[in-house]
Amino acid sequence: MELTGREFWTLIHGMVLGAAFLLGFGGGFAGLYSYTPEWLTREGIRERILRLDVGTGLMALASWLTVITGTWIVYPWYRARPPAELADAVTNFQRTGQEVSPEQLSALQNEYPRWYLLAQEKTAPWHEFGMEWKEHVAWISPILATVVFFAVLYYGPRLAYEPRIRQTLMLIFVLSFIAAAIAGLFGALITKAAPIL
Amino acid sequence: MTTADRATGEPARKPDGPVAALMWAAGIGILTLGILTTINEFGGAISTFLNFYNPVGPLAGKTTYAVVVFVIAWVVLYNMWKNRDGLFGGASRALLVLTVLGFLMTLPVFFQLFAAG
């Protein structure tokens, strides 16, 4: 049982960094939701802000690292261009519908995921919709997560006495999660259809 | 801290300018990502401009320039608003609208409408 270098980085991107953000969201959201003087003592308000600072900061960091590793490490392997003969076969299929041969599909499958997906009508949407959406929408997540982290850091214990600000931050946090969840879902499904080996 | 704050132990209010600046900057950055994603579909010189690192393709430029715009906007707006207050409501509405636009403009069924040819 071993992982290639590419599998290792795909794992880091999706199952370590991305998963850490998605899993941490529940705790972060609950922390913001319950950060109110109605439910906490003054001591509790002072004690919990450190956890909110660290938690939202780590989540923002995880989100940035997820999109950076995804875009600059894993994505080039995904979109690598095959030799001209194979690339022409896929382009010809897209233009005329002439099917790519099984041998050519086999040659594409392990090393050219994007082109492998585009070479068949049943798998093309995984790239044309799934990857095209994922690779862009994912970058919304760390930008929004940074807003939440900075606001938590800036307001500190004052945040407990600002319900409107907390509610707004929770909404921003949810939007950040949605962007990451879309990217994570399509990442998992695309990896299943065309893994990077 | 005001006398009332000392009595209740409640931390003093802070001006919301710094957070409003970041919210506006985030919205502008997200909108920039959406705009670049859409105009890349025109192809040609725009696509070439965004593709400054071929292994990543135009995505390199779309995401990098969006983040650069986000950071620059944050620095500029922070310096303008760091001591101002009363900006949070407008900033949160702007961020919400710009984020929705960003989601829309990064959706393939939208930006692929502008594909060249």
PDB file of C-alpha atoms in Angstrom:
ATOM      1  CA  MET A   1       0.000   0.000   0.000  1.00  0.00           C
ATOM      2  CA  GLU A   2       1.702   3.144  -1.163  1.00  0.00           C
ATOM      3  CA  LEU A   3       0.957   6.575  -2.573  1.00  0.00           C
ATOM      4  CA  THR A   4       2.578   8.229  -5.530  1.00  0.00           C
ATOM      5  CA  GLY A   5       3.777  11.812  -5.134  1.00  0.00           C
ATOM      6  CA  ARG A   6       0.713  13.054  -6.999  1.00  0.00           C
ATOM      7  CA  GLU A   7      -1.663  10.998  -4.888  1.00  0.00           C
ATOM      8  CA  PHE A   8       0.058  12.333  -1.768  1.00  0.00           C
ATOM      9  CA  TRP A   9      -0.486  15.965  -2.734  1.00  0.00           C
ATOM     10  CA  THR A  10      -4.061  15.290  -3.859  1.00  0.00           C
ATOM     11  CA  LEU A  11      -4.628  13.778  -0.431  1.00  0.00           C
ATOM     12  CA  ILE A  12      -3.079  16.791   1.337  1.00  0.00           C
ATOM     13  CA  HIS A  13      -5.196  19.178  -0.721  1.00  0.00           C
ATOM     14  CA  GLY A  14      -8.524  17.429  -0.313  1.00  0.00           C
ATOM     15  CA  MET A  15      -8.493  15.085   2.655  1.00  0.00           C
ATOM     16  CA  VAL A  16      -6.233  17.056   5.013  1.00  0.00           C
ATOM     17  CA  LEU A  17      -6.560  20.783   4.315  1.00  0.00           C
ATOM     18  CA  GLY A  18      -9.974  20.864   2.692  1.00  0.00           C
ATOM     19  CA  ALA A  19     -11.451  18.379   5.120  1.00  0.00           C
ATOM     20  CA  ALA A  20     -10.006  20.289   8.089  1.00  0.00           C
ATOM     21  CA  PHE A  21     -11.860  23.407   6.994  1.00  0.00           C
ATOM     22  CA  LEU A  22     -15.143  21.625   6.354  1.00  0.00           C
ATOM     23  CA  LEU A  23     -14.984  19.741   9.645  1.00  0.00           C
ATOM     24  CA  GLY A  24     -13.955  22.810  11.622  1.00  0.00           C
ATOM     25  CA  PHE A  25     -16.894  24.816  10.317  1.00  0.00           C
ATOM     26  CA  GLY A  26     -19.361  23.215  12.715  1.00  0.00           C
ATOM     27  CA  GLY A  27     -17.312  24.144  15.756  1.00  0.00           C
ATOM     28  CA  GLY A  28     -16.605  27.624  14.485  1.00  0.00           C
ATOM     29  CA  PHE A  29     -20.238  28.305  13.705  1.00  0.00           C
ATOM     30  CA  ALA A  30     -21.377  26.981  17.072  1.00  0.00           C
ATOM     31  CA  GLY A  31     -18.740  29.095  18.772  1.00  0.00           C
ATOM     32  CA  LEU A  32     -19.992  32.266  17.107  1.00  0.00           C
ATOM     33  CA  TYR A  33     -23.629  31.368  17.682  1.00  0.00           C
ATOM     34  CA  SER A  34     -23.190  30.789  21.392  1.00  0.00           C
ATOM     35  CA  TYR A  35     -20.875  33.762  22.017  1.00  0.00           C
ATOM     36  CA  THR A  36     -23.400  35.904  23.832  1.00  0.00           C
ATOM     37  CA  PRO A  37     -23.645  37.304  27.395  1.00  0.00           C
ATOM     38  CA  GLU A  38     -27.057  35.647  27.653  1.00  0.00           C
ATOM     39  CA  TRP A  39     -25.378  32.252  27.732  1.00  0.00           C
ATOM     40  CA  LEU A  40     -21.898  33.024  29.003  1.00  0.00           C
ATOM     41  CA  THR A  41     -20.491  34.585  32.126  1.00  0.00           C
ATOM     42  CA  ARG A  42     -18.028  37.472  31.829  1.00  0.00           C
ATOM     43  CA  GLU A  43     -15.253  34.989  32.483  1.00  0.00           C
ATOM     44  CA  GLY A  44     -16.606  32.689  29.797  1.00  0.00           C
ATOM     45  CA  ILE A  45     -16.641  35.524  27.279  1.00  0.00           C
ATOM     46  CA  ARG A  46     -12.989  36.264  28.014  1.00  0.00           C
ATOM     47  CA  GLU A  47     -12.029  32.593  27.968  1.00  0.00           C
ATOM     48  CA  ARG A  48     -13.734  31.641  24.722  1.00  0.00           C
ATOM     49  CA  ILE A  49     -12.460  34.469  22.562  1.00  0.00           C
ATOM     50  CA  LEU A  50      -9.007  32.913  22.404  1.00  0.00           C
ATOM     51  CA  ARG A  51     -10.502  29.705  21.029  1.00  0.00           C
ATOM     52  CA  LEU A  52     -12.509  31.698  18.490  1.00  0.00           C
ATOM     53  CA  ASP A  53      -9.377  33.597  17.452  1.00  0.00           C
ATOM     54  CA  VAL A  54      -7.323  30.443  17.008  1.00  0.00           C
ATOM     55  CA  GLY A  55     -10.147  28.441  15.466  1.00  0.00           C
ATOM     56  CA  THR A  56     -11.193  30.986  12.849  1.00  0.00           C
ATOM     57  CA  GLY A  57      -7.539  31.756  12.135  1.00  0.00           C
ATOM     58  CA  LEU A  58      -6.687  28.114  11.530  1.00  0.00           C
ATOM     59  CA  MET A  59      -9.746  27.730   9.349  1.00  0.00           C
ATOM     60  CA  ALA A  60      -8.819  30.721   7.230  1.00  0.00           C
ATOM     61  CA  LEU A  61      -5.275  29.350   6.904  1.00  0.00           C
ATOM     62  CA  ALA A  62      -6.556  25.887   5.964  1.00  0.00           C
ATOM     63  CA  SER A  63      -8.827  27.415   3.361  1.00  0.00           C
ATOM     64  CA  TRP A  64      -6.001  29.427   1.766  1.00  0.00           C
ATOM     65  CA  LEU A  65      -3.663  26.446   1.734  1.00  0.00           C
ATOM     66  CA  THR A  66      -6.379  24.281   0.215  1.00  0.00           C
ATOM     67  CA  VAL A  67      -6.914  26.541  -2.774  1.00  0.00           C
ATOM     68  CA  ILE A  68      -3.204  27.254  -3.215  1.00  0.00           C
ATOM     69  CA  THR A  69      -2.205  23.577  -3.218  1.00  0.00           C
ATOM     70  CA  GLY A  70      -5.146  22.765  -5.419  1.00  0.00           C
ATOM     71  CA  THR A  71      -4.442  25.435  -8.015  1.00  0.00           C
ATOM     72  CA  TRP A  72      -0.627  25.412  -8.088  1.00  0.00           C
ATOM     73  CA  ILE A  73       0.232  21.771  -7.316  1.00  0.00           C
ATOM     74  CA  VAL A  74      -2.622  19.434  -8.172  1.00  0.00           C
ATOM     75  CA  TYR A  75      -4.382  21.310 -10.989  1.00  0.00           C
ATOM     76  CA  PRO A  76      -1.400  21.280 -13.399  1.00  0.00           C
ATOM     77  CA  TRP A  77      -1.378  17.484 -13.184  1.00  0.00           C
ATOM     78  CA  TYR A  78      -5.102  17.404 -13.840  1.00  0.00           C
ATOM     79  CA  ARG A  79      -4.943  19.602 -16.941  1.00  0.00           C
ATOM     80  CA  ALA A  80      -1.645  18.338 -18.394  1.00  0.00           C
ATOM     81  CA  ARG A  81      -1.813  18.145 -22.177  1.00  0.00           C
ATOM     82  CA  PRO A  82      -1.292  14.678 -23.742  1.00  0.00           C
ATOM     83  CA  PRO A  83       0.766  13.972 -26.858  1.00  0.00           C
ATOM     84  CA  ALA A  84      -0.593  15.549 -30.033  1.00  0.00           C
ATOM     85  CA  GLU A  85      -2.209  12.373 -31.379  1.00  0.00           C
ATOM     86  CA  LEU A  86      -4.288  11.871 -28.231  1.00  0.00           C
ATOM     87  CA  ALA A  87      -5.127  15.570 -27.887  1.00  0.00           C
ATOM     88  CA  ASP A  88      -6.278  15.658 -31.514  1.00  0.00           C
ATOM     89  CA  ALA A  89      -8.482  12.599 -30.967  1.00  0.00           C
ATOM     90  CA  VAL A  90     -10.250  14.305 -28.062  1.00  0.00           C
ATOM     91  CA  THR A  91     -10.592  17.592 -29.920  1.00  0.00           C
ATOM     92  CA  ASN A  92     -11.985  15.718 -32.910  1.00  0.00           C
ATOM     93  CA  PHE A  93     -14.509  13.961 -30.666  1.00  0.00           C
ATOM     94  CA  GLN A  94     -15.658  17.296 -29.245  1.00  0.00           C
ATOM     95  CA  ARG A  95     -16.028  18.755 -32.743  1.00  0.00           C
ATOM     96  CA  THR A  96     -17.503  15.847 -34.705  1.00  0.00           C
ATOM     97  CA  GLY A  97     -18.623  13.249 -32.180  1.00  0.00           C
ATOM     98  CA  GLN A  98     -16.238  10.644 -33.575  1.00  0.00           C
ATOM     99  CA  GLU A  99     -15.508   8.380 -30.635  1.00  0.00           C
ATOM    100  CA  VAL A 100     -12.067   8.039 -29.125  1.00  0.00           C
ATOM    101  CA  SER A 101     -10.743   4.495 -29.357  1.00  0.00           C
ATOM    102  CA  PRO A 102     -10.493   2.289 -26.233  1.00  0.00           C
ATOM    103  CA  GLU A 103      -6.723   2.239 -26.587  1.00  0.00           C
ATOM    104  CA  GLN A 104      -6.590   6.027 -26.646  1.00  0.00           C
ATOM    105  CA  LEU A 105      -8.954   6.241 -23.670  1.00  0.00           C
ATOM    106  CA  SER A 106      -6.750   3.858 -21.773  1.00  0.00           C
ATOM    107  CA  ALA A 107      -3.702   5.982 -22.608  1.00  0.00           C
ATOM    108  CA  LEU A 108      -5.495   9.094 -21.336  1.00  0.00           C
ATOM    109  CA  GLN A 109      -6.971   7.602 -18.202  1.00  0.00           C
ATOM    110  CA  ASN A 110      -4.028   7.495 -15.822  1.00  0.00           C
ATOM    111  CA  GLU A 111      -2.062  10.611 -16.760  1.00  0.00           C
ATOM    112  CA  TYR A 112      -4.401  13.101 -18.417  1.00  0.00           C
ATOM    113  CA  PRO A 113      -7.570  13.295 -16.283  1.00  0.00           C
ATOM    114  CA  ARG A 114      -9.031  16.411 -17.916  1.00  0.00           C
ATOM    115  CA  TRP A 115      -8.620  15.020 -21.395  1.00  0.00           C
ATOM    116  CA  TYR A 116      -9.886  11.600 -20.304  1.00  0.00           C
ATOM    117  CA  LEU A 117     -13.093  13.159 -18.990  1.00  0.00           C
ATOM    118  CA  LEU A 118     -13.588  15.240 -22.132  1.00  0.00           C
ATOM    119  CA  ALA A 119     -13.044  12.197 -24.382  1.00  0.00           C
ATOM    120  CA  GLN A 120     -16.436  10.653 -23.564  1.00  0.00           C
ATOM    121  CA  GLU A 121     -19.921  12.130 -23.633  1.00  0.00           C
ATOM    122  CA  LYS A 122     -20.853  10.505 -20.308  1.00  0.00           C
ATOM    123  CA  THR A 123     -17.877  11.952 -18.418  1.00  0.00           C
ATOM    124  CA  ALA A 124     -17.361  15.311 -20.140  1.00  0.00           C
ATOM    125  CA  PRO A 125     -19.750  17.165 -17.765  1.00  0.00           C
ATOM    126  CA  TRP A 126     -17.499  16.259 -14.848  1.00  0.00           C
ATOM    127  CA  HIS A 127     -14.966  18.660 -16.334  1.00  0.00           C
ATOM    128  CA  GLU A 128     -17.159  21.102 -18.228  1.00  0.00           C
ATOM    129  CA  PHE A 129     -19.355  21.744 -15.204  1.00  0.00           C
ATOM    130  CA  GLY A 130     -17.793  20.098 -12.160  1.00  0.00           C
ATOM    131  CA  MET A 131     -14.143  21.101 -12.433  1.00  0.00           C
ATOM    132  CA  GLU A 132     -14.886  24.429 -14.148  1.00  0.00           C
ATOM    133  CA  TRP A 133     -17.096  25.405 -11.206  1.00  0.00           C
ATOM    134  CA  LYS A 134     -14.907  23.940  -8.487  1.00  0.00           C
ATOM    135  CA  GLU A 135     -11.650  25.578  -9.609  1.00  0.00           C
ATOM    136  CA  HIS A 136     -13.193  29.043  -9.475  1.00  0.00           C
ATOM    137  CA  VAL A 137     -15.777  29.035  -6.701  1.00  0.00           C
ATOM    138  CA  ALA A 138     -13.312  27.536  -4.224  1.00  0.00           C
ATOM    139  CA  TRP A 139     -11.356  30.801  -4.059  1.00  0.00           C
ATOM    140  CA  ILE A 140     -14.366  32.593  -2.586  1.00  0.00           C
ATOM    141  CA  SER A 141     -14.032  30.500   0.562  1.00  0.00           C
ATOM    142  CA  PRO A 142     -10.683  31.759   1.933  1.00  0.00           C
ATOM    143  CA  ILE A 143     -11.533  35.385   1.171  1.00  0.00           C
ATOM    144  CA  LEU A 144     -14.700  35.132   3.244  1.00  0.00           C
ATOM    145  CA  ALA A 145     -12.995  33.063   5.950  1.00  0.00           C
ATOM    146  CA  THR A 146     -10.426  35.844   6.281  1.00  0.00           C
ATOM    147  CA  VAL A 147     -13.204  38.364   6.905  1.00  0.00           C
ATOM    148  CA  VAL A 148     -14.568  36.227   9.727  1.00  0.00           C
ATOM    149  CA  PHE A 149     -11.144  35.712  11.295  1.00  0.00           C
ATOM    150  CA  PHE A 150     -10.191  39.378  11.167  1.00  0.00           C
ATOM    151  CA  ALA A 151     -13.526  40.509  12.581  1.00  0.00           C
ATOM    152  CA  VAL A 152     -13.292  38.031  15.464  1.00  0.00           C
ATOM    153  CA  LEU A 153      -9.731  39.159  16.166  1.00  0.00           C
ATOM    154  CA  TYR A 154     -10.601  42.855  15.909  1.00  0.00           C
ATOM    155  CA  TYR A 155     -13.692  42.873  18.104  1.00  0.00           C
ATOM    156  CA  GLY A 156     -12.437  40.371  20.677  1.00  0.00           C
ATOM    157  CA  PRO A 157     -14.733  40.063  23.712  1.00  0.00           C
ATOM    158  CA  ARG A 158     -16.765  43.026  22.397  1.00  0.00           C
ATOM    159  CA  LEU A 159     -18.171  40.588  19.808  1.00  0.00           C
ATOM    160  CA  ALA A 160     -20.395  39.029  22.478  1.00  0.00           C
ATOM    161  CA  TYR A 161     -22.254  42.334  22.827  1.00  0.00           C
ATOM    162  CA  GLU A 162     -22.707  42.912  19.105  1.00  0.00           C
ATOM    163  CA  PRO A 163     -25.433  40.449  17.960  1.00  0.00           C
ATOM    164  CA  ARG A 164     -25.857  42.048  14.553  1.00  0.00           C
ATOM    165  CA  ILE A 165     -22.160  41.718  13.811  1.00  0.00           C
ATOM    166  CA  ARG A 166     -22.085  38.119  15.036  1.00  0.00           C
ATOM    167  CA  GLN A 167     -25.084  37.226  12.905  1.00  0.00           C
ATOM    168  CA  THR A 168     -23.452  38.795   9.881  1.00  0.00           C
ATOM    169  CA  LEU A 169     -20.230  36.906  10.531  1.00  0.00           C
ATOM    170  CA  MET A 170     -22.185  33.666  10.819  1.00  0.00           C
ATOM    171  CA  LEU A 171     -23.769  34.341   7.431  1.00  0.00           C
ATOM    172  CA  ILE A 172     -20.357  35.077   5.900  1.00  0.00           C
ATOM    173  CA  PHE A 173     -19.029  31.887   7.490  1.00  0.00           C
ATOM    174  CA  VAL A 174     -21.870  29.878   5.957  1.00  0.00           C
ATOM    175  CA  LEU A 175     -21.156  31.327   2.508  1.00  0.00           C
ATOM    176  CA  SER A 176     -17.491  30.440   2.925  1.00  0.00           C
ATOM    177  CA  PHE A 177     -18.494  26.903   3.856  1.00  0.00           C
ATOM    178  CA  ILE A 178     -20.837  26.597   0.868  1.00  0.00           C
ATOM    179  CA  ALA A 179     -18.061  27.598  -1.533  1.00  0.00           C
ATOM    180  CA  ALA A 180     -15.687  25.082   0.049  1.00  0.00           C
ATOM    181  CA  ALA A 181     -18.343  22.357   0.135  1.00  0.00           C
ATOM    182  CA  ILE A 182     -19.088  22.749  -3.574  1.00  0.00           C
ATOM    183  CA  ALA A 183     -15.392  22.486  -4.356  1.00  0.00           C
ATOM    184  CA  GLY A 184     -14.940  19.543  -2.012  1.00  0.00           C
ATOM    185  CA  LEU A 185     -17.916  17.632  -3.355  1.00  0.00           C
ATOM    186  CA  PHE A 186     -16.891  17.986  -6.990  1.00  0.00           C
ATOM    187  CA  GLY A 187     -13.277  17.300  -6.109  1.00  0.00           C
ATOM    188  CA  ALA A 188     -14.233  13.988  -4.531  1.00  0.00           C
ATOM    189  CA  LEU A 189     -16.510  12.997  -7.411  1.00  0.00           C
ATOM    190  CA  ILE A 190     -14.033  14.014 -10.127  1.00  0.00           C
ATOM    191  CA  THR A 191     -11.215  12.152  -8.380  1.00  0.00           C
ATOM    192  CA  LYS A 192     -13.449   9.104  -8.419  1.00  0.00           C
ATOM    193  CA  ALA A 193     -14.116   9.464 -12.145  1.00  0.00           C
ATOM    194  CA  ALA A 194     -10.581  10.394 -13.139  1.00  0.00           C
ATOM    195  CA  PRO A 195      -8.032  10.025 -10.353  1.00  0.00           C
ATOM    196  CA  ILE A 196      -4.621  11.675 -10.493  1.00  0.00           C
ATOM    197  CA  LEU A 197      -2.150   8.826 -10.109  1.00  0.00           C
TER     198      LEU A 197
ATOM    199  CA  MET B   1     -13.892  52.724  28.249  1.00  0.00           C
ATOM    200  CA  THR B   2     -16.898  54.811  29.372  1.00  0.00           C
ATOM    201  CA  THR B   3     -18.130  54.990  32.943  1.00  0.00           C
ATOM    202  CA  ALA B   4     -21.060  52.800  31.985  1.00  0.00           C
ATOM    203  CA  ASP B   5     -18.711  50.225  30.461  1.00  0.00           C
ATOM    204  CA  ARG B   6     -16.635  50.113  33.625  1.00  0.00           C
ATOM    205  CA  ALA B   7     -19.769  49.518  35.645  1.00  0.00           C
ATOM    206  CA  THR B   8     -21.036  46.638  33.489  1.00  0.00           C
ATOM    207  CA  GLY B   9     -17.646  45.161  32.609  1.00  0.00           C
ATOM    208  CA  GLU B  10     -18.697  45.270  28.988  1.00  0.00           C
ATOM    209  CA  PRO B  11     -15.768  45.949  26.630  1.00  0.00           C
ATOM    210  CA  ALA B  12     -15.798  49.353  24.972  1.00  0.00           C
ATOM    211  CA  ARG B  13     -17.340  49.768  21.554  1.00  0.00           C
ATOM    212  CA  LYS B  14     -14.958  49.899  18.628  1.00  0.00           C
ATOM    213  CA  PRO B  15     -15.346  51.790  15.349  1.00  0.00           C
ATOM    214  CA  ASP B  16     -16.428  49.392  12.617  1.00  0.00           C
ATOM    215  CA  GLY B  17     -14.389  51.071   9.875  1.00  0.00           C
ATOM    216  CA  PRO B  18     -11.566  48.485   9.838  1.00  0.00           C
ATOM    217  CA  VAL B  19     -13.953  45.541   9.498  1.00  0.00           C
ATOM    218  CA  ALA B  20     -16.080  47.391   6.953  1.00  0.00           C
ATOM    219  CA  ALA B  21     -12.928  48.000   4.905  1.00  0.00           C
ATOM    220  CA  LEU B  22     -12.147  44.285   4.836  1.00  0.00           C
ATOM    221  CA  MET B  23     -15.722  43.401   3.923  1.00  0.00           C
ATOM    222  CA  TRP B  24     -15.735  45.805   0.997  1.00  0.00           C
ATOM    223  CA  ALA B  25     -12.292  44.551  -0.092  1.00  0.00           C
ATOM    224  CA  ALA B  26     -13.482  40.942   0.083  1.00  0.00           C
ATOM    225  CA  GLY B  27     -16.515  41.760  -2.024  1.00  0.00           C
ATOM    226  CA  ILE B  28     -14.386  43.591  -4.579  1.00  0.00           C
ATOM    227  CA  GLY B  29     -11.932  40.691  -4.727  1.00  0.00           C
ATOM    228  CA  ILE B  30     -14.706  38.146  -5.205  1.00  0.00           C
ATOM    229  CA  LEU B  31     -16.325  40.256  -7.919  1.00  0.00           C
ATOM    230  CA  THR B  32     -12.944  40.566  -9.625  1.00  0.00           C
ATOM    231  CA  LEU B  33     -12.657  36.777  -9.661  1.00  0.00           C
ATOM    232  CA  GLY B  34     -16.087  36.552 -11.256  1.00  0.00           C
ATOM    233  CA  ILE B  35     -15.326  39.210 -13.851  1.00  0.00           C
ATOM    234  CA  LEU B  36     -11.982  37.682 -14.820  1.00  0.00           C
ATOM    235  CA  THR B  37     -13.561  34.225 -15.063  1.00  0.00           C
ATOM    236  CA  THR B  38     -16.212  35.576 -17.406  1.00  0.00           C
ATOM    237  CA  ILE B  39     -14.051  37.763 -19.635  1.00  0.00           C
ATOM    238  CA  ASN B  40     -11.523  34.953 -20.025  1.00  0.00           C
ATOM    239  CA  GLU B  41     -14.155  33.262 -22.151  1.00  0.00           C
ATOM    240  CA  PHE B  42     -13.653  35.956 -24.790  1.00  0.00           C
ATOM    241  CA  GLY B  43     -10.288  34.316 -25.431  1.00  0.00           C
ATOM    242  CA  GLY B  44      -7.497  36.061 -27.306  1.00  0.00           C
ATOM    243  CA  ALA B  45      -5.400  38.681 -25.549  1.00  0.00           C
ATOM    244  CA  ILE B  46      -7.376  38.480 -22.296  1.00  0.00           C
ATOM    245  CA  SER B  47      -6.831  34.774 -21.979  1.00  0.00           C
ATOM    246  CA  THR B  48      -3.151  35.188 -22.849  1.00  0.00           C
ATOM    247  CA  PHE B  49      -2.810  37.913 -20.200  1.00  0.00           C
ATOM    248  CA  LEU B  50      -4.296  35.648 -17.544  1.00  0.00           C
ATOM    249  CA  ASN B  51      -2.204  32.645 -18.565  1.00  0.00           C
ATOM    250  CA  PHE B  52       1.114  33.783 -17.068  1.00  0.00           C
ATOM    251  CA  TYR B  53       1.962  30.247 -15.951  1.00  0.00           C
ATOM    252  CA  ASN B  54       1.066  27.676 -18.568  1.00  0.00           C
ATOM    253  CA  PRO B  55       0.725  24.560 -16.359  1.00  0.00           C
ATOM    254  CA  VAL B  56      -2.091  26.319 -14.504  1.00  0.00           C
ATOM    255  CA  GLY B  57      -3.438  28.192 -17.505  1.00  0.00           C
ATOM    256  CA  PRO B  58      -5.720  31.254 -17.223  1.00  0.00           C
ATOM    257  CA  LEU B  59      -6.751  30.163 -13.728  1.00  0.00           C
ATOM    258  CA  ALA B  60      -3.361  31.464 -12.585  1.00  0.00           C
ATOM    259  CA  GLY B  61      -4.246  34.997 -13.553  1.00  0.00           C
ATOM    260  CA  LYS B  62      -7.900  34.876 -12.540  1.00  0.00           C
ATOM    261  CA  THR B  63      -7.115  33.875  -8.988  1.00  0.00           C
ATOM    262  CA  THR B  64      -3.866  35.771  -8.511  1.00  0.00           C
ATOM    263  CA  TYR B  65      -5.204  39.099  -9.771  1.00  0.00           C
ATOM    264  CA  ALA B  66      -8.382  38.658  -7.730  1.00  0.00           C
ATOM    265  CA  VAL B  67      -6.324  38.168  -4.563  1.00  0.00           C
ATOM    266  CA  VAL B  68      -4.068  41.112  -5.451  1.00  0.00           C
ATOM    267  CA  VAL B  69      -7.122  43.334  -5.930  1.00  0.00           C
ATOM    268  CA  PHE B  70      -8.514  42.082  -2.611  1.00  0.00           C
ATOM    269  CA  VAL B  71      -5.317  42.925  -0.743  1.00  0.00           C
ATOM    270  CA  ILE B  72      -4.848  46.336  -2.372  1.00  0.00           C
ATOM    271  CA  ALA B  73      -8.474  47.260  -1.736  1.00  0.00           C
ATOM    272  CA  TRP B  74      -8.110  46.205   1.890  1.00  0.00           C
ATOM    273  CA  VAL B  75      -4.987  48.331   2.416  1.00  0.00           C
ATOM    274  CA  VAL B  76      -6.501  51.391   0.753  1.00  0.00           C
ATOM    275  CA  LEU B  77      -9.885  51.174   2.462  1.00  0.00           C
ATOM    276  CA  TYR B  78      -8.383  50.349   5.853  1.00  0.00           C
ATOM    277  CA  ASN B  79      -6.285  53.484   5.735  1.00  0.00           C
ATOM    278  CA  MET B  80      -9.319  55.514   4.708  1.00  0.00           C
ATOM    279  CA  TRP B  81     -11.746  54.112   7.288  1.00  0.00           C
ATOM    280  CA  LYS B  82      -9.721  52.883  10.262  1.00  0.00           C
ATOM    281  CA  ASN B  83     -11.145  55.530  12.582  1.00  0.00           C
ATOM    282  CA  ARG B  84     -14.617  55.728  11.106  1.00  0.00           C
ATOM    283  CA  ASP B  85     -17.809  54.182  12.450  1.00  0.00           C
ATOM    284  CA  GLY B  86     -21.276  53.413  11.163  1.00  0.00           C
ATOM    285  CA  LEU B  87     -20.067  51.653   8.016  1.00  0.00           C
ATOM    286  CA  PHE B  88     -20.850  48.049   8.942  1.00  0.00           C
ATOM    287  CA  GLY B  89     -24.408  47.913   7.588  1.00  0.00           C
ATOM    288  CA  GLY B  90     -23.481  49.150   4.132  1.00  0.00           C
ATOM    289  CA  ALA B  91     -20.377  46.990   4.011  1.00  0.00           C
ATOM    290  CA  SER B  92     -22.242  43.815   4.927  1.00  0.00           C
ATOM    291  CA  ARG B  93     -24.908  44.462   2.288  1.00  0.00           C
ATOM    292  CA  ALA B  94     -22.223  45.159  -0.308  1.00  0.00           C
ATOM    293  CA  LEU B  95     -20.328  41.990   0.599  1.00  0.00           C
ATOM    294  CA  LEU B  96     -23.462  39.900   0.329  1.00  0.00           C
ATOM    295  CA  VAL B  97     -24.409  41.300  -3.078  1.00  0.00           C
ATOM    296  CA  LEU B  98     -20.870  41.028  -4.463  1.00  0.00           C
ATOM    297  CA  THR B  99     -20.500  37.484  -3.138  1.00  0.00           C
ATOM    298  CA  VAL B 100     -23.741  36.422  -4.807  1.00  0.00           C
ATOM    299  CA  LEU B 101     -22.474  37.958  -8.042  1.00  0.00           C
ATOM    300  CA  GLY B 102     -19.182  36.135  -7.560  1.00  0.00           C
ATOM    301  CA  PHE B 103     -20.969  32.821  -7.119  1.00  0.00           C
ATOM    302  CA  LEU B 104     -23.021  33.505 -10.236  1.00  0.00           C
ATOM    303  CA  MET B 105     -20.123  34.600 -12.413  1.00  0.00           C
ATOM    304  CA  THR B 106     -18.017  31.568 -11.469  1.00  0.00           C
ATOM    305  CA  LEU B 107     -20.850  29.203 -12.376  1.00  0.00           C
ATOM    306  CA  PRO B 108     -20.048  27.514 -15.708  1.00  0.00           C
ATOM    307  CA  VAL B 109     -23.593  27.844 -17.073  1.00  0.00           C
ATOM    308  CA  PHE B 110     -23.113  31.608 -16.756  1.00  0.00           C
ATOM    309  CA  PHE B 111     -19.581  32.323 -17.895  1.00  0.00           C
ATOM    310  CA  GLN B 112     -19.640  29.741 -20.694  1.00  0.00           C
ATOM    311  CA  LEU B 113     -22.353  31.869 -22.308  1.00  0.00           C
ATOM    312  CA  PHE B 114     -19.553  34.255 -23.214  1.00  0.00           C
ATOM    313  CA  ALA B 115     -17.271  31.649 -24.798  1.00  0.00           C
ATOM    314  CA  ALA B 116     -15.681  32.819 -28.004  1.00  0.00           C
ATOM    315  CA  GLY B 117     -16.893  30.996 -31.097  1.00  0.00           C
TER     316      GLY B 117
END
